[in-house]
PDB file of C-alpha atoms in Angstrom:
ATOM      1  CA  MET A   8    -174.360  62.724  -9.419  1.00  0.00           C
ATOM      2  CA  SER A   9    -171.533  61.539 -11.872  1.00  0.00           C
ATOM      3  CA  ALA A  10    -171.764  57.865 -13.097  1.00  0.00           C
ATOM      4  CA  ALA A  11    -168.914  55.578 -12.312  1.00  0.00           C
ATOM      5  CA  ARG A  12    -166.486  53.926 -14.588  1.00  0.00           C
ATOM      6  CA  VAL A  13    -165.334  50.415 -13.533  1.00  0.00           C
ATOM      7  CA  ARG A  14    -162.377  48.738 -15.132  1.00  0.00           C
ATOM      8  CA  GLN A  15    -159.892  45.995 -14.335  1.00  0.00           C
ATOM      9  CA  ALA A  16    -157.186  47.287 -12.146  1.00  0.00           C
ATOM     10  CA  PHE A  17    -153.360  47.322 -13.729  1.00  0.00           C
ATOM     11  CA  ALA A  18    -150.154  47.590 -12.111  1.00  0.00           C
ATOM     12  CA  ASP A  19    -150.189  51.174 -12.221  1.00  0.00           C
ATOM     13  CA  ASP A  20    -153.481  51.345  -9.842  1.00  0.00           C
ATOM     14  CA  ILE A  21    -151.587  49.561  -6.971  1.00  0.00           C
ATOM     15  CA  GLY A  22    -151.410  52.857  -5.154  1.00  0.00           C
ATOM     16  CA  ARG A  23    -154.960  53.481  -5.712  1.00  0.00           C
ATOM     17  CA  LEU A  24    -156.166  50.216  -4.387  1.00  0.00           C
ATOM     18  CA  ALA A  25    -153.637  50.722  -1.393  1.00  0.00           C
ATOM     19  CA  ALA A  26    -155.160  54.007  -0.749  1.00  0.00           C
ATOM     20  CA  LEU A  27    -158.845  52.565  -0.992  1.00  0.00           C
ATOM     21  CA  ARG A  28    -157.788  49.844   1.603  1.00  0.00           C
ATOM     22  CA  ARG A  29    -156.205  52.588   4.029  1.00  0.00           C
ATOM     23  CA  ALA A  30    -159.569  54.491   3.605  1.00  0.00           C
ATOM     24  CA  TRP A  31    -161.575  51.290   4.542  1.00  0.00           C
ATOM     25  CA  VAL A  32    -159.531  50.496   7.549  1.00  0.00           C
ATOM     26  CA  GLU A  33    -159.376  54.313   8.735  1.00  0.00           C
ATOM     27  CA  GLU A  34    -163.071  54.729   8.443  1.00  0.00           C
ATOM     28  CA  ALA A  35    -163.469  52.107  11.020  1.00  0.00           C
ATOM     29  CA  SER A  36    -160.433  52.825  13.138  1.00  0.00           C
ATOM     30  CA  GLY A  37    -159.241  56.590  12.558  1.00  0.00           C
ATOM     31  CA  PRO A  38    -156.108  57.437  11.069  1.00  0.00           C
ATOM     32  CA  ILE A  39    -153.112  55.186  11.084  1.00  0.00           C
ATOM     33  CA  ASP A  40    -149.514  56.758  11.000  1.00  0.00           C
ATOM     34  CA  ASP A  41    -147.267  54.082   9.597  1.00  0.00           C
ATOM     35  CA  GLY A  42    -144.865  56.086   7.648  1.00  0.00           C
ATOM     36  CA  GLY A  43    -146.107  54.542   4.475  1.00  0.00           C
ATOM     37  CA  GLU A  44    -145.233  50.967   5.424  1.00  0.00           C
ATOM     38  CA  PHE A  45    -148.687  49.673   4.452  1.00  0.00           C
ATOM     39  CA  GLU A  46    -148.396  50.951   0.987  1.00  0.00           C
ATOM     40  CA  ARG A  47    -145.097  49.122   0.473  1.00  0.00           C
ATOM     41  CA  GLU A  48    -146.447  45.927   2.109  1.00  0.00           C
ATOM     42  CA  PHE A  49    -149.644  46.307  -0.137  1.00  0.00           C
ATOM     43  CA  ALA A  50    -147.368  46.568  -3.185  1.00  0.00           C
ATOM     44  CA  ARG A  51    -145.274  43.539  -2.160  1.00  0.00           C
ATOM     45  CA  TRP A  52    -148.649  41.458  -1.425  1.00  0.00           C
ATOM     46  CA  ALA A  53    -150.110  42.442  -4.675  1.00  0.00           C
ATOM     47  CA  ASP A  54    -146.978  41.439  -6.685  1.00  0.00           C
ATOM     48  CA  ALA A  55    -146.919  38.035  -4.788  1.00  0.00           C
ATOM     49  CA  GLU A  56    -150.537  37.361  -5.669  1.00  0.00           C
ATOM     50  CA  GLY A  57    -149.836  37.761  -9.427  1.00  0.00           C
ATOM     51  CA  GLU A  58    -152.179  36.480 -11.870  1.00  0.00           C
ATOM     52  CA  ARG A  59    -154.252  34.413  -9.444  1.00  0.00           C
ATOM     53  CA  ARG A  60    -155.849  37.657  -8.193  1.00  0.00           C
ATOM     54  CA  THR A  61    -157.779  40.064 -10.381  1.00  0.00           C
ATOM     55  CA  ALA A  62    -159.124  43.529  -9.027  1.00  0.00           C
ATOM     56  CA  TRP A  63    -161.444  46.094 -10.380  1.00  0.00           C
ATOM     57  CA  ILE A  64    -161.525  49.644  -9.587  1.00  0.00           C
ATOM     58  CA  ALA A  65    -164.229  52.294  -9.729  1.00  0.00           C
ATOM     59  CA  PHE A  66    -163.465  55.784 -10.803  1.00  0.00           C
ATOM     60  CA  VAL A  67    -165.895  59.029 -10.576  1.00  0.00           C
ATOM     61  CA  GLY A  68    -164.001  61.431 -12.884  1.00  0.00           C
ATOM     62  CA  ASP A  69    -160.473  60.849 -12.159  1.00  0.00           C
ATOM     63  CA  ALA A  70    -160.789  60.065  -8.622  1.00  0.00           C
ATOM     64  CA  ALA A  71    -160.857  56.074  -7.583  1.00  0.00           C
ATOM     65  CA  VAL A  72    -163.966  55.557  -5.320  1.00  0.00           C
ATOM     66  CA  GLY A  73    -164.200  51.894  -4.933  1.00  0.00           C
ATOM     67  CA  MET A  74    -162.374  48.241  -5.366  1.00  0.00           C
ATOM     68  CA  LEU A  75    -163.143  44.693  -5.475  1.00  0.00           C
ATOM     69  CA  ASN A  76    -160.827  41.721  -5.824  1.00  0.00           C
ATOM     70  CA  MET A  77    -161.313  38.136  -7.059  1.00  0.00           C
ATOM     71  CA  ALA A  78    -159.032  35.443  -6.094  1.00  0.00           C
ATOM     72  CA  GLU A  79    -158.687  32.257  -8.410  1.00  0.00           C
ATOM     73  CA  PHE A  80    -158.821  28.926  -6.835  1.00  0.00           C
ATOM     74  CA  ARG A  81    -157.901  25.897  -9.219  1.00  0.00           C
ATOM     75  CA  ARG A  82    -158.911  22.325  -8.399  1.00  0.00           C
ATOM     76  CA  MET A  83    -156.648  19.534  -8.274  1.00  0.00           C
ATOM     77  CA  PRO A  84    -156.867  17.614 -11.734  1.00  0.00           C
ATOM     78  CA  ARG A  85    -158.906  14.443 -11.680  1.00  0.00           C
ATOM     79  CA  PRO A  86    -158.605  11.669 -14.252  1.00  0.00           C
ATOM     80  CA  GLY A  87    -161.334  11.862 -16.826  1.00  0.00           C
ATOM     81  CA  THR A  88    -162.734  15.349 -15.600  1.00  0.00           C
ATOM     82  CA  PRO A  89    -161.577  18.693 -17.002  1.00  0.00           C
ATOM     83  CA  SER A  90    -159.936  20.813 -14.348  1.00  0.00           C
ATOM     84  CA  GLY A  91    -162.140  23.334 -12.648  1.00  0.00           C
ATOM     85  CA  ARG A  92    -161.805  26.786 -11.078  1.00  0.00           C
ATOM     86  CA  TRP A  93    -163.866  28.925  -8.901  1.00  0.00           C
ATOM     87  CA  GLY A  94    -163.308  32.451  -7.539  1.00  0.00           C
ATOM     88  CA  TYR A  95    -163.432  34.064  -4.136  1.00  0.00           C
ATOM     89  CA  ILE A  96    -164.646  37.856  -4.092  1.00  0.00           C
ATOM     90  CA  GLY A  97    -163.082  39.976  -1.345  1.00  0.00           C
ATOM     91  CA  ASN A  98    -162.362  43.419  -0.214  1.00  0.00           C
ATOM     92  CA  VAL A  99    -165.366  45.204  -1.639  1.00  0.00           C
ATOM     93  CA  PHE A 100    -165.288  48.823  -0.807  1.00  0.00           C
ATOM     94  CA  VAL A 101    -166.796  51.860  -2.060  1.00  0.00           C
ATOM     95  CA  LEU A 102    -165.875  55.429  -0.346  1.00  0.00           C
ATOM     96  CA  ALA A 103    -168.716  56.633   2.045  1.00  0.00           C
ATOM     97  CA  ALA A 104    -169.361  59.718   0.019  1.00  0.00           C
ATOM     98  CA  HIS A 105    -170.066  57.547  -3.059  1.00  0.00           C
ATOM     99  CA  ARG A 106    -172.195  54.715  -1.579  1.00  0.00           C
ATOM    100  CA  ASN A 107    -175.772  53.870  -2.581  1.00  0.00           C
ATOM    101  CA  ARG A 108    -174.796  55.082  -6.057  1.00  0.00           C
ATOM    102  CA  GLN A 109    -174.813  51.372  -7.612  1.00  0.00           C
ATOM    103  CA  ILE A 110    -170.869  51.552  -7.792  1.00  0.00           C
ATOM    104  CA  GLY A 111    -170.648  48.366  -5.616  1.00  0.00           C
ATOM    105  CA  ALA A 112    -173.295  46.686  -7.997  1.00  0.00           C
ATOM    106  CA  GLN A 113    -171.156  47.845 -11.061  1.00  0.00           C
ATOM    107  CA  LEU A 114    -167.888  46.256  -9.492  1.00  0.00           C
ATOM    108  CA  LEU A 115    -169.761  43.021  -8.430  1.00  0.00           C
ATOM    109  CA  ASP A 116    -171.194  42.848 -11.983  1.00  0.00           C
ATOM    110  CA  ALA A 117    -167.701  43.135 -13.627  1.00  0.00           C
ATOM    111  CA  ALA A 118    -166.301  40.400 -11.584  1.00  0.00           C
ATOM    112  CA  ILE A 119    -169.432  38.141 -12.142  1.00  0.00           C
ATOM    113  CA  ALA A 120    -169.102  38.798 -15.895  1.00  0.00           C
ATOM    114  CA  GLU A 121    -165.338  37.784 -15.767  1.00  0.00           C
ATOM    115  CA  ALA A 122    -165.959  34.592 -13.632  1.00  0.00           C
ATOM    116  CA  THR A 123    -168.586  33.760 -16.277  1.00  0.00           C
ATOM    117  CA  THR A 124    -166.092  34.200 -19.155  1.00  0.00           C
ATOM    118  CA  ARG A 125    -163.667  32.046 -17.293  1.00  0.00           C
ATOM    119  CA  ARG A 126    -166.099  29.552 -16.774  1.00  0.00           C
ATOM    120  CA  TYR A 127    -165.614  29.414 -12.900  1.00  0.00           C
ATOM    121  CA  ALA A 128    -167.768  26.605 -11.390  1.00  0.00           C
ATOM    122  CA  ARG A 129    -168.985  29.027  -8.456  1.00  0.00           C
ATOM    123  CA  LEU A 130    -168.173  32.463  -6.714  1.00  0.00           C
ATOM    124  CA  VAL A 131    -167.893  32.502  -2.878  1.00  0.00           C
ATOM    125  CA  LEU A 132    -167.532  35.292  -0.574  1.00  0.00           C
ATOM    126  CA  SER A 133    -167.473  35.995   3.311  1.00  0.00           C
ATOM    127  CA  PRO A 134    -169.849  38.829   3.854  1.00  0.00           C
ATOM    128  CA  SER A 135    -170.295  41.153   6.624  1.00  0.00           C
ATOM    129  CA  PRO A 136    -173.620  41.227   8.106  1.00  0.00           C
ATOM    130  CA  ARG A 137    -174.376  44.497   6.754  1.00  0.00           C
ATOM    131  CA  SER A 138    -173.460  43.639   3.057  1.00  0.00           C
ATOM    132  CA  VAL A 139    -175.456  40.371   3.001  1.00  0.00           C
ATOM    133  CA  PRO A 140    -178.681  41.936   1.429  1.00  0.00           C
ATOM    134  CA  PHE A 141    -176.436  43.554  -1.222  1.00  0.00           C
ATOM    135  CA  TYR A 142    -175.064  40.026  -2.113  1.00  0.00           C
ATOM    136  CA  ARG A 143    -178.520  38.492  -2.083  1.00  0.00           C
ATOM    137  CA  ARG A 144    -179.805  40.960  -4.444  1.00  0.00           C
ATOM    138  CA  ALA A 145    -176.950  39.845  -6.790  1.00  0.00           C
ATOM    139  CA  GLY A 146    -178.140  36.189  -6.476  1.00  0.00           C
ATOM    140  CA  PHE A 147    -175.477  34.975  -3.738  1.00  0.00           C
ATOM    141  CA  ALA A 148    -177.405  32.365  -1.435  1.00  0.00           C
ATOM    142  CA  ALA A 149    -176.051  30.567   1.853  1.00  0.00           C
ATOM    143  CA  ALA A 150    -173.874  27.661   1.068  1.00  0.00           C
ATOM    144  CA  ASP A 151    -174.924  24.710   3.313  1.00  0.00           C
ATOM    145  CA  SER A 152    -172.325  22.364   1.712  1.00  0.00           C
ATOM    146  CA  LEU A 153    -169.351  24.142   2.988  1.00  0.00           C
ATOM    147  CA  LEU A 154    -167.813  23.518   6.393  1.00  0.00           C
ATOM    148  CA  VAL A 155    -165.665  26.264   8.183  1.00  0.00           C
ATOM    149  CA  LEU A 156    -162.907  25.892  10.813  1.00  0.00           C
ATOM    150  CA  PRO A 157    -162.245  29.141  12.313  1.00  0.00           C
ATOM    151  CA  LEU A 158    -158.396  29.347  13.435  1.00  0.00           C
ATOM    152  CA  GLY A 159    -158.294  32.808  14.541  1.00  0.00           C
TER     153      GLY A 159
END
């Protein structure tokens, strides 16, 4: 079993990230033939997100096998208080053939380290039921102080 290498994603990784996102959806739904429209839309989305979103990508050899992204939210400034920031972790995915090898943990560790360096006030996420134990092992806990209004 080869060890994974995790690094921050760059502009030339957009195609790899789109391919992983497609693999994630198709794992659950089956193949989707959209003539490459998804990849174009993904590239537009990534460009629009700009510096507020950071992604990490995991490789085994030269193959991209996992990803994670973190969106940054900046609080409105308050007089007498330094502005604060927090991160939202999303889209954590590892290809099925590479799961249970600590790749997801490596991706999450990279995001936590960056959030710590950036001095974020917190990291939040919306886990799937299957992923809750994974995030709990990393130190995430239920947030009773947030309210949610589902809109769709």
